[in-house]
PDB file of C-alpha atoms in Angstrom:
ATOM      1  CA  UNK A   1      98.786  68.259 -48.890  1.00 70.00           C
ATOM      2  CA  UNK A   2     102.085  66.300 -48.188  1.00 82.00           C
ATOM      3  CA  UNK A   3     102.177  63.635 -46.380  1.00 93.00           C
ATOM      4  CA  UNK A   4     104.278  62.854 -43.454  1.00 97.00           C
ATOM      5  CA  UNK A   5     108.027  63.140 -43.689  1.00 97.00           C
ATOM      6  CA  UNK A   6     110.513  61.612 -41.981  1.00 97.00           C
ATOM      7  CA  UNK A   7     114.426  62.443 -42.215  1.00 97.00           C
ATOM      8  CA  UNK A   8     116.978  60.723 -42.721  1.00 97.00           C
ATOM      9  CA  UNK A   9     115.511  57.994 -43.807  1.00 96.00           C
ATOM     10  CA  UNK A  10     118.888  55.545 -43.179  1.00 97.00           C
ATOM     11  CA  UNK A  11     120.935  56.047 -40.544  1.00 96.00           C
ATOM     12  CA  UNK A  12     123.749  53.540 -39.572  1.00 98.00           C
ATOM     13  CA  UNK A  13     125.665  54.330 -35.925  1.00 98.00           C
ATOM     14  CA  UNK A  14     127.726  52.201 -33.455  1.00 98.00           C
ATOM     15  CA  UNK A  15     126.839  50.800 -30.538  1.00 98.00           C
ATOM     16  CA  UNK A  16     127.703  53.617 -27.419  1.00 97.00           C
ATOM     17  CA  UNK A  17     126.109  56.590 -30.252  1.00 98.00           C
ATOM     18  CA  UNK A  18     123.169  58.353 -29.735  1.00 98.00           C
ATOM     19  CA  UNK A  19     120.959  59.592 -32.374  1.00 98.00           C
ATOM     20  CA  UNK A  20     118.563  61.823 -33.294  1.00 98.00           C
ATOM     21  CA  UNK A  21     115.635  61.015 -35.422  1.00 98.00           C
ATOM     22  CA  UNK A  22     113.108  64.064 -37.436  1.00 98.00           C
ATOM     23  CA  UNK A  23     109.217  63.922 -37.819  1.00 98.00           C
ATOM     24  CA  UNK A  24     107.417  66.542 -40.244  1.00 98.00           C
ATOM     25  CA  UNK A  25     103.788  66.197 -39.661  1.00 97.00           C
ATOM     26  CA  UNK A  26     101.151  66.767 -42.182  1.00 96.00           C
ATOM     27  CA  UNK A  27     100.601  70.693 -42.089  1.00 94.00           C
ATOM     28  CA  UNK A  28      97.791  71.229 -39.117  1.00 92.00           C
ATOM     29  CA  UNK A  29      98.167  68.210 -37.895  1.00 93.00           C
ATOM     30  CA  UNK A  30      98.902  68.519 -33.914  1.00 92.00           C
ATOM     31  CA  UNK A  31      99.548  65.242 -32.716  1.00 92.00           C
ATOM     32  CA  UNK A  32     102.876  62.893 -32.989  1.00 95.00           C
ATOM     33  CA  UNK A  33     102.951  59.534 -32.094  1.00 95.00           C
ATOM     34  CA  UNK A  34     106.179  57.546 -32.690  1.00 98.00           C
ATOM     35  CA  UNK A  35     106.623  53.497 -33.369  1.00 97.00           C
ATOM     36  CA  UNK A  36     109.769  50.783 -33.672  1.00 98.00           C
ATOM     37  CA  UNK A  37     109.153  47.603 -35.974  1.00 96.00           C
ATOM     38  CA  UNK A  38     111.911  45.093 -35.279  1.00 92.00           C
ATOM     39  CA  UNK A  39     112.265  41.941 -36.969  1.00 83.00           C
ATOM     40  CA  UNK A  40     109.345  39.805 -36.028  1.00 77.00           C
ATOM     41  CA  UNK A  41     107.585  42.283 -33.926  1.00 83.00           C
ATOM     42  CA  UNK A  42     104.581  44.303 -34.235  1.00 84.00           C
ATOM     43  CA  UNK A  43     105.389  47.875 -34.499  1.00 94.00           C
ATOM     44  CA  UNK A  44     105.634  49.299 -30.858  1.00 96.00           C
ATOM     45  CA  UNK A  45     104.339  52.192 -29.027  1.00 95.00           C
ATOM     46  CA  UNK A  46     106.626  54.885 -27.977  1.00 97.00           C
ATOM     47  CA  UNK A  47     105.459  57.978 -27.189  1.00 94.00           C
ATOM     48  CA  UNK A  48     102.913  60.720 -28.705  1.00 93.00           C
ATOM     49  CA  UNK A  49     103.525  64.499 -28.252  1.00 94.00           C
ATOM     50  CA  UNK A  50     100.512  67.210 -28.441  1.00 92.00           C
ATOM     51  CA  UNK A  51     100.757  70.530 -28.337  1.00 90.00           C
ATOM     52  CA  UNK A  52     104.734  70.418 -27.380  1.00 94.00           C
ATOM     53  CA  UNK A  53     103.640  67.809 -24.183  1.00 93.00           C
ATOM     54  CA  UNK A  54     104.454  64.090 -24.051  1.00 93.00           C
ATOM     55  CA  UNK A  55     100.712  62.934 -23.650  1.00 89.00           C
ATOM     56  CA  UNK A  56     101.307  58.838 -23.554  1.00 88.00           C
ATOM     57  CA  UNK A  57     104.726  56.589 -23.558  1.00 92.00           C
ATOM     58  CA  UNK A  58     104.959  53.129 -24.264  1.00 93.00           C
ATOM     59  CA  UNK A  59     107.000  50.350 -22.663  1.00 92.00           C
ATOM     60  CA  UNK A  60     110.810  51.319 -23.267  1.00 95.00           C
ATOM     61  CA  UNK A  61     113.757  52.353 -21.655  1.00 96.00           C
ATOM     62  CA  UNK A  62     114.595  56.242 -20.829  1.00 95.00           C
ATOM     63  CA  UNK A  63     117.389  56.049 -23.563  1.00 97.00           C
ATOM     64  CA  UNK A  64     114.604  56.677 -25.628  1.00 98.00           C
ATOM     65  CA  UNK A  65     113.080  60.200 -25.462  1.00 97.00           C
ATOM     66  CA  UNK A  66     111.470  62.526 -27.416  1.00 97.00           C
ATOM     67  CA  UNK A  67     110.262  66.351 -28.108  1.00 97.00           C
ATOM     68  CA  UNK A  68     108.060  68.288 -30.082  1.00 97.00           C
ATOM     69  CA  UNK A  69     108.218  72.283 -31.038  1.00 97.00           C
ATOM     70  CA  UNK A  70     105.618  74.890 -31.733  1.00 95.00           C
ATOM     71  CA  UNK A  71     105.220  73.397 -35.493  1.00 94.00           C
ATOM     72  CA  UNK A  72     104.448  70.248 -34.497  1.00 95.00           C
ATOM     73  CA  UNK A  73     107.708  68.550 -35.382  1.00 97.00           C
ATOM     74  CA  UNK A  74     109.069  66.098 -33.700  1.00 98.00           C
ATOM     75  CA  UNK A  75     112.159  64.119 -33.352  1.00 98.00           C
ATOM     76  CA  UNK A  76     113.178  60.871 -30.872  1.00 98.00           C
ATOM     77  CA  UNK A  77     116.525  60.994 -29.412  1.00 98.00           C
ATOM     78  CA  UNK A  78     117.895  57.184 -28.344  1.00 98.00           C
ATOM     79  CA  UNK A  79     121.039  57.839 -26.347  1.00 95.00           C
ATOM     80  CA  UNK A  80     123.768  54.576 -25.720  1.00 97.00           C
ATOM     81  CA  UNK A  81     122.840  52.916 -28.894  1.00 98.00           C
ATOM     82  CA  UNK A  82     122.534  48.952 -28.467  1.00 97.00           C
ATOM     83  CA  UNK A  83     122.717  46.705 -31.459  1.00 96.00           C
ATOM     84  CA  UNK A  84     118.336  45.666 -30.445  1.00 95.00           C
ATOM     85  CA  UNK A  85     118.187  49.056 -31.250  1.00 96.00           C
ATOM     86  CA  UNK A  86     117.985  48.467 -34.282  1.00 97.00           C
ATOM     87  CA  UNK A  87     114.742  49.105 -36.125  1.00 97.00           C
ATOM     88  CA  UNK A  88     112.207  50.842 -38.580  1.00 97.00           C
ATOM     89  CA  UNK A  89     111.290  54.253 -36.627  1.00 98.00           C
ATOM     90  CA  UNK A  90     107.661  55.225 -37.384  1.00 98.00           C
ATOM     91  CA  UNK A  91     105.983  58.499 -36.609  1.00 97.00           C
ATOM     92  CA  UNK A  92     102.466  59.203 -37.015  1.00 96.00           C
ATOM     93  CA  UNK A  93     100.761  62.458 -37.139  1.00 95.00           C
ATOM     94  CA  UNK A  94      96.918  63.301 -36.475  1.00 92.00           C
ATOM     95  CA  UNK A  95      94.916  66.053 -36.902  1.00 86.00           C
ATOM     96  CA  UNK A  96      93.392  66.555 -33.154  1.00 75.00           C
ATOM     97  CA  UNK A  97      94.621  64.371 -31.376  1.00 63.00           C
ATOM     98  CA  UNK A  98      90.639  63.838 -30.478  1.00 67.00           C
ATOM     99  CA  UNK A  99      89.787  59.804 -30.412  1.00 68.00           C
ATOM    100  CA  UNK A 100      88.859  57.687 -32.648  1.00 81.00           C
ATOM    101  CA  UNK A 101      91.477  59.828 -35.004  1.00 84.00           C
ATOM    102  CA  UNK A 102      93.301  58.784 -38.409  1.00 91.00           C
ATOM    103  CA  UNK A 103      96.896  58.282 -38.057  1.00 92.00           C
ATOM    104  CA  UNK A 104      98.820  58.571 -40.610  1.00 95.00           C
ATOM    105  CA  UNK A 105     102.079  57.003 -41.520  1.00 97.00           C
ATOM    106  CA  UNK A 106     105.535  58.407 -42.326  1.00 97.00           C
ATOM    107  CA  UNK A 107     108.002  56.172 -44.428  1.00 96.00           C
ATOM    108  CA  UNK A 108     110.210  55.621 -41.503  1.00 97.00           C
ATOM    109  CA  UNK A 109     114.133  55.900 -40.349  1.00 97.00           C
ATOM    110  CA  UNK A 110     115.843  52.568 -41.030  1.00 97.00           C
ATOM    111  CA  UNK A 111     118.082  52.340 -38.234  1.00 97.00           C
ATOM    112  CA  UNK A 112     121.192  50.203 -37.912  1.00 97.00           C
ATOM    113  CA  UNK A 113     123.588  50.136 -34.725  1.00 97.00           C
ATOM    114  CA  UNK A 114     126.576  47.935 -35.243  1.00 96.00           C
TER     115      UNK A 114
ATOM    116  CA  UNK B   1      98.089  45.529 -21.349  1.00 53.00           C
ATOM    117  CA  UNK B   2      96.118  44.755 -24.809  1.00 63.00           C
ATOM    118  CA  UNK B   3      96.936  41.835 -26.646  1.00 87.00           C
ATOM    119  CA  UNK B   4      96.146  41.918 -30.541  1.00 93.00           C
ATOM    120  CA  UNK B   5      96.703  38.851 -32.877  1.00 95.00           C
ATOM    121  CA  UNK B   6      95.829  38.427 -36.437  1.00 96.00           C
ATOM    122  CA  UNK B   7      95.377  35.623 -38.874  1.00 96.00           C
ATOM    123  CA  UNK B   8      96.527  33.745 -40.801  1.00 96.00           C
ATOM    124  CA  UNK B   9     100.263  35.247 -40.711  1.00 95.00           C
ATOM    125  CA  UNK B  10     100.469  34.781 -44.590  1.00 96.00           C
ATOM    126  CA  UNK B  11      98.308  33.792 -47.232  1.00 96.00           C
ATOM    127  CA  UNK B  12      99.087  32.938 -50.948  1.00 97.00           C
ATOM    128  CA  UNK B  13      96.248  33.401 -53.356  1.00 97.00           C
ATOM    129  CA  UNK B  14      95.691  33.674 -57.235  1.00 97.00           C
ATOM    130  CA  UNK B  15      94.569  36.804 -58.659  1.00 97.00           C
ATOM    131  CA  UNK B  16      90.726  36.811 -58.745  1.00 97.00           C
ATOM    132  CA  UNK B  17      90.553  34.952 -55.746  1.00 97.00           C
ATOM    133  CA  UNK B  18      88.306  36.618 -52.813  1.00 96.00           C
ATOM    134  CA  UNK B  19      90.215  36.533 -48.770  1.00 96.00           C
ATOM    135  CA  UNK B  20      89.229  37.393 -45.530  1.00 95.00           C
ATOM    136  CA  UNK B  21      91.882  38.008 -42.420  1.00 95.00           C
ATOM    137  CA  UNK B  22      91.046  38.034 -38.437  1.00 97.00           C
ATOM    138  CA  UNK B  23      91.994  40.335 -35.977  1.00 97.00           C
ATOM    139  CA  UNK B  24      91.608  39.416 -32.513  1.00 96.00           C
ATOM    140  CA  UNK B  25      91.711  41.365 -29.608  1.00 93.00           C
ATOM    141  CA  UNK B  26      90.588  41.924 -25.781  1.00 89.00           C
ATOM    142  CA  UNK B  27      86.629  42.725 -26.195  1.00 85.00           C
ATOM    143  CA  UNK B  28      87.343  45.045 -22.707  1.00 84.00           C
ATOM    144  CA  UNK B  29      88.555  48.383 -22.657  1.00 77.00           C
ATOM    145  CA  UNK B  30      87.784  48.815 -26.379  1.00 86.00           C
ATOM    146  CA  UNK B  31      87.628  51.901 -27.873  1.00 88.00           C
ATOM    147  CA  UNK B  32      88.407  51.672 -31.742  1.00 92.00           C
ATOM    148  CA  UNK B  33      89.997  49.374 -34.215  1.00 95.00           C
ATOM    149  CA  UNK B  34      92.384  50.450 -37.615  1.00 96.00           C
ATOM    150  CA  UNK B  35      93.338  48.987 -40.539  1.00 98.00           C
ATOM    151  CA  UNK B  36      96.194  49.688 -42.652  1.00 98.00           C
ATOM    152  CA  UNK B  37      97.479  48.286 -45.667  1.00 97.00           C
ATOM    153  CA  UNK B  38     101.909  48.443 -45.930  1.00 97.00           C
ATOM    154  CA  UNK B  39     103.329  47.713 -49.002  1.00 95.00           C
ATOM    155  CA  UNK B  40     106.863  47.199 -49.234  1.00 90.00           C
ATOM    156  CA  UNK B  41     109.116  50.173 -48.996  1.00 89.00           C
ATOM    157  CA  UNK B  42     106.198  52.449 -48.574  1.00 93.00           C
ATOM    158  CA  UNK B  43     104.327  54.380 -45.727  1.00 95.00           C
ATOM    159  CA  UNK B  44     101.485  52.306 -43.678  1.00 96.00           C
ATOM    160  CA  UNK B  45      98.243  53.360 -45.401  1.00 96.00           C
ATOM    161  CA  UNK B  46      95.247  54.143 -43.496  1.00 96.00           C
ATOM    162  CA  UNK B  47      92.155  51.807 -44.521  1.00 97.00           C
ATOM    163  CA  UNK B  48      89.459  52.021 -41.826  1.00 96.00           C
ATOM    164  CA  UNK B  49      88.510  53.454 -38.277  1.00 95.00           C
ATOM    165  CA  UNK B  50      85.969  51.097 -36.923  1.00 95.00           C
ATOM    166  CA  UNK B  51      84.114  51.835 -33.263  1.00 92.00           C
ATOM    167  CA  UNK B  52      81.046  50.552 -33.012  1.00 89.00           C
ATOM    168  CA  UNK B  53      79.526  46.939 -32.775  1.00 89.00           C
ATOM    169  CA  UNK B  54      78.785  45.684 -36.286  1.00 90.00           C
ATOM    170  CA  UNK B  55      80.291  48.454 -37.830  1.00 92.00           C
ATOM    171  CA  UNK B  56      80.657  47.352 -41.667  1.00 96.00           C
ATOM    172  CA  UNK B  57      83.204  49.585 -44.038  1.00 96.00           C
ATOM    173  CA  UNK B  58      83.796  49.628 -47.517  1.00 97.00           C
ATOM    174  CA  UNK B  59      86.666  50.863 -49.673  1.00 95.00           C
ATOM    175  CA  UNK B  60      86.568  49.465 -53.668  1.00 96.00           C
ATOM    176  CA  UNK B  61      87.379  46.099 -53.315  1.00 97.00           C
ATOM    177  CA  UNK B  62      88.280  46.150 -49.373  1.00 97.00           C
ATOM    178  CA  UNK B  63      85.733  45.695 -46.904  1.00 98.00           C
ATOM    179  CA  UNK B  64      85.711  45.306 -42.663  1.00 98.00           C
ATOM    180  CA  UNK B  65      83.306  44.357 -40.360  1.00 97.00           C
ATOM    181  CA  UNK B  66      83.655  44.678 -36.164  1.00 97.00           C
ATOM    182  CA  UNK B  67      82.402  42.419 -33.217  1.00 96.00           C
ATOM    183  CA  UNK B  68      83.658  44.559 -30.338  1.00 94.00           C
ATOM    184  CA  UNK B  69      81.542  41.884 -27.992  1.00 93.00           C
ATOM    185  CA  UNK B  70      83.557  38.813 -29.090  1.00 93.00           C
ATOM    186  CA  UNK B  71      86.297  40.886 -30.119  1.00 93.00           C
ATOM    187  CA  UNK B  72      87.575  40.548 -33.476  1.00 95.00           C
ATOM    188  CA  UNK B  73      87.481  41.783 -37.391  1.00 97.00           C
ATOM    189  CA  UNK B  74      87.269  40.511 -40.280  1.00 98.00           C
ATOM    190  CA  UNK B  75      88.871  42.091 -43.737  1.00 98.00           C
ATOM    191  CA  UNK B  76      88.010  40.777 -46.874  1.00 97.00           C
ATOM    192  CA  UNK B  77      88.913  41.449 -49.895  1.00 98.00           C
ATOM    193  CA  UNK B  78      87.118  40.337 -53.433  1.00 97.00           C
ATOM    194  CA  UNK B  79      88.499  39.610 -56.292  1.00 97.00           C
ATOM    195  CA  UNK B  80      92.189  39.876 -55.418  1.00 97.00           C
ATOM    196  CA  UNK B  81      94.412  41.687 -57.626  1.00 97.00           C
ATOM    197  CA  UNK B  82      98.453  41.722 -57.781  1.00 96.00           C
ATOM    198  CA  UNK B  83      98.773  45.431 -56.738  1.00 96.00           C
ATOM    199  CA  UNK B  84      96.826  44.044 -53.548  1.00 97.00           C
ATOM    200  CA  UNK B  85      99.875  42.151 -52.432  1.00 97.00           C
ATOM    201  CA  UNK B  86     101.011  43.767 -49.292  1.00 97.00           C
ATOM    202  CA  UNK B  87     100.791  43.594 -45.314  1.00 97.00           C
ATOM    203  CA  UNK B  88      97.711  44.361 -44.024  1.00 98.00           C
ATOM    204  CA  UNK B  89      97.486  45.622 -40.169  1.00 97.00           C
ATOM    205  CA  UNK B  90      95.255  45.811 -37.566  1.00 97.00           C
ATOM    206  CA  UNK B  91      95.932  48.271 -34.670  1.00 95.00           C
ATOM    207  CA  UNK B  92      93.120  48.434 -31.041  1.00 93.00           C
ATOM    208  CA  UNK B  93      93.034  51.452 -29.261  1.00 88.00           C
ATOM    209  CA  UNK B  94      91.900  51.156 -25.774  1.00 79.00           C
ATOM    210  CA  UNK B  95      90.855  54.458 -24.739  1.00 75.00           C
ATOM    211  CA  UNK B  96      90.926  57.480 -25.698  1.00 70.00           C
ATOM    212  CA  UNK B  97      94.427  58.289 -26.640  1.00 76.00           C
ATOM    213  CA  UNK B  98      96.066  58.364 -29.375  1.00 79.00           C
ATOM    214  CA  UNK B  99      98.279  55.029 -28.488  1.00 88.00           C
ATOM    215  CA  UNK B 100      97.963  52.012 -31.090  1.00 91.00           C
ATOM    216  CA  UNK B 101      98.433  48.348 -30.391  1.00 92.00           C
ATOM    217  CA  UNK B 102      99.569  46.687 -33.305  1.00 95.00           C
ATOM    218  CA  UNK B 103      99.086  42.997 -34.664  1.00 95.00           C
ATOM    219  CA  UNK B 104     101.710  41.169 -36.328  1.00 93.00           C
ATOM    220  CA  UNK B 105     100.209  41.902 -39.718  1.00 95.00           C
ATOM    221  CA  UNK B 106      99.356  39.337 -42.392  1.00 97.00           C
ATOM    222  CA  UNK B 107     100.979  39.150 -45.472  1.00 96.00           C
ATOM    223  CA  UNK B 108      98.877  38.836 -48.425  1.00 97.00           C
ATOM    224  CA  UNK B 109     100.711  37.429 -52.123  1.00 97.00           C
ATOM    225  CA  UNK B 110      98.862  37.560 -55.328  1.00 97.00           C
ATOM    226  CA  UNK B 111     100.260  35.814 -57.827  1.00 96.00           C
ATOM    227  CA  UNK B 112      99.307  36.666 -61.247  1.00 94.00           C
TER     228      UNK B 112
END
């Protein structure tokens, strides 16, 4: 089975930009959940999507949104880049979505905003 | 709000060598504890799902045990090797949801 995808994997914008960011889950998995990593933090909480609804969202601004379609892709949208925007983008996929579940890891979008 | 720490934040060791890292977190409103390992450049890898009080897992070399009273977990791993070197993670979930608070991570070195 492959494994979690995530595209692009670089992505350099400026400040003002917004951006769009693509999660492939791994095929039957249902649930999405995405995460930032900045320098020195812990990776973050977002949000997690199941079955196409937003089911939990973490502790950052509305610029930061997010979707998922009948597939179970996903993608994160942050609108008005600013320059602490910039991060490692995680997403996660699981297969139920049913606690205590496996989640498992995607390679990430390195995001720059100068 | 769940707080998560681990230690030590980095740790040097000799190939051979056996370590053990802590995870701390809030022993209320637990519902499950991961592990990953993340080695540079590469996806977070899933190691263990732990839930219950004195929950013990084993993977090869890689073991965990839980205290969900006093709230914390220990990793070890025995007989270190260089291909161990790499961050290793622990995440609490506090309910049932799908939503992971993550530790800092430690970083692990092996030197040959």
């Amino acid at each position: 089975k492959a494994g979690v995808t995530q595209t692009p994997r670089y992505l350099i914008k400026t400040r003002g930009q917004q951006v769009t960011l693509s999660c492939s889950p791994i095929s039957g998995h249902r649930s999405v959940s995405w995460y930032q990593q900045t320098p020195g933090q812990g990776l973050q909480f977002l949000f997690e999507y199941f079955s196409e609804t937003q089911r939990n969202k973490g502790n950052f601004p509305g610029r930061f949104s997010g979707r998922q379609f009948s597939n179970s892709r996903s993608e994160m949208n942050v609108s008005t880049l600013e320059l602490g925007d910039s991060a490692l983008y995680l997403c996660a996929s699981s297969p139920t979505g049913t606690s205590p579940d496996t989640q498992y890891f995607g390679p990430g979008t390195r995001l720059t905003v100068l | 709000i769940l707080n998560v720490e681990q230690s030590p934040q980095s740790l040097h060791v000799q190939e051979g060598d056996s370590t053990n890292f802590t995870c701390s977190f809030p022993s209320s409103n637990f519902y499950a504890l991961h592990w990953y390992r993340w080695e540079t450049a590469k996806s977070p890898e899933a190691l263990f799902v732990m839930t219950l009080n004195g929950d013990e897992k084993k993977k090869g070399r890689i073991s965990a045990t839980l205290n969900t009273k006093e709230g914390y977990s220990y990793l070890y791993i025995k007989g270190s090797q260089p291909e161990d070197s790499a961050t290793y993670l622990c995440a609490c979930q506090g309910g049932a949801t799908n939503k992971l608070i993550f530790g800092t991570g430690t970083l692990l070195a092996v030197q040959p």
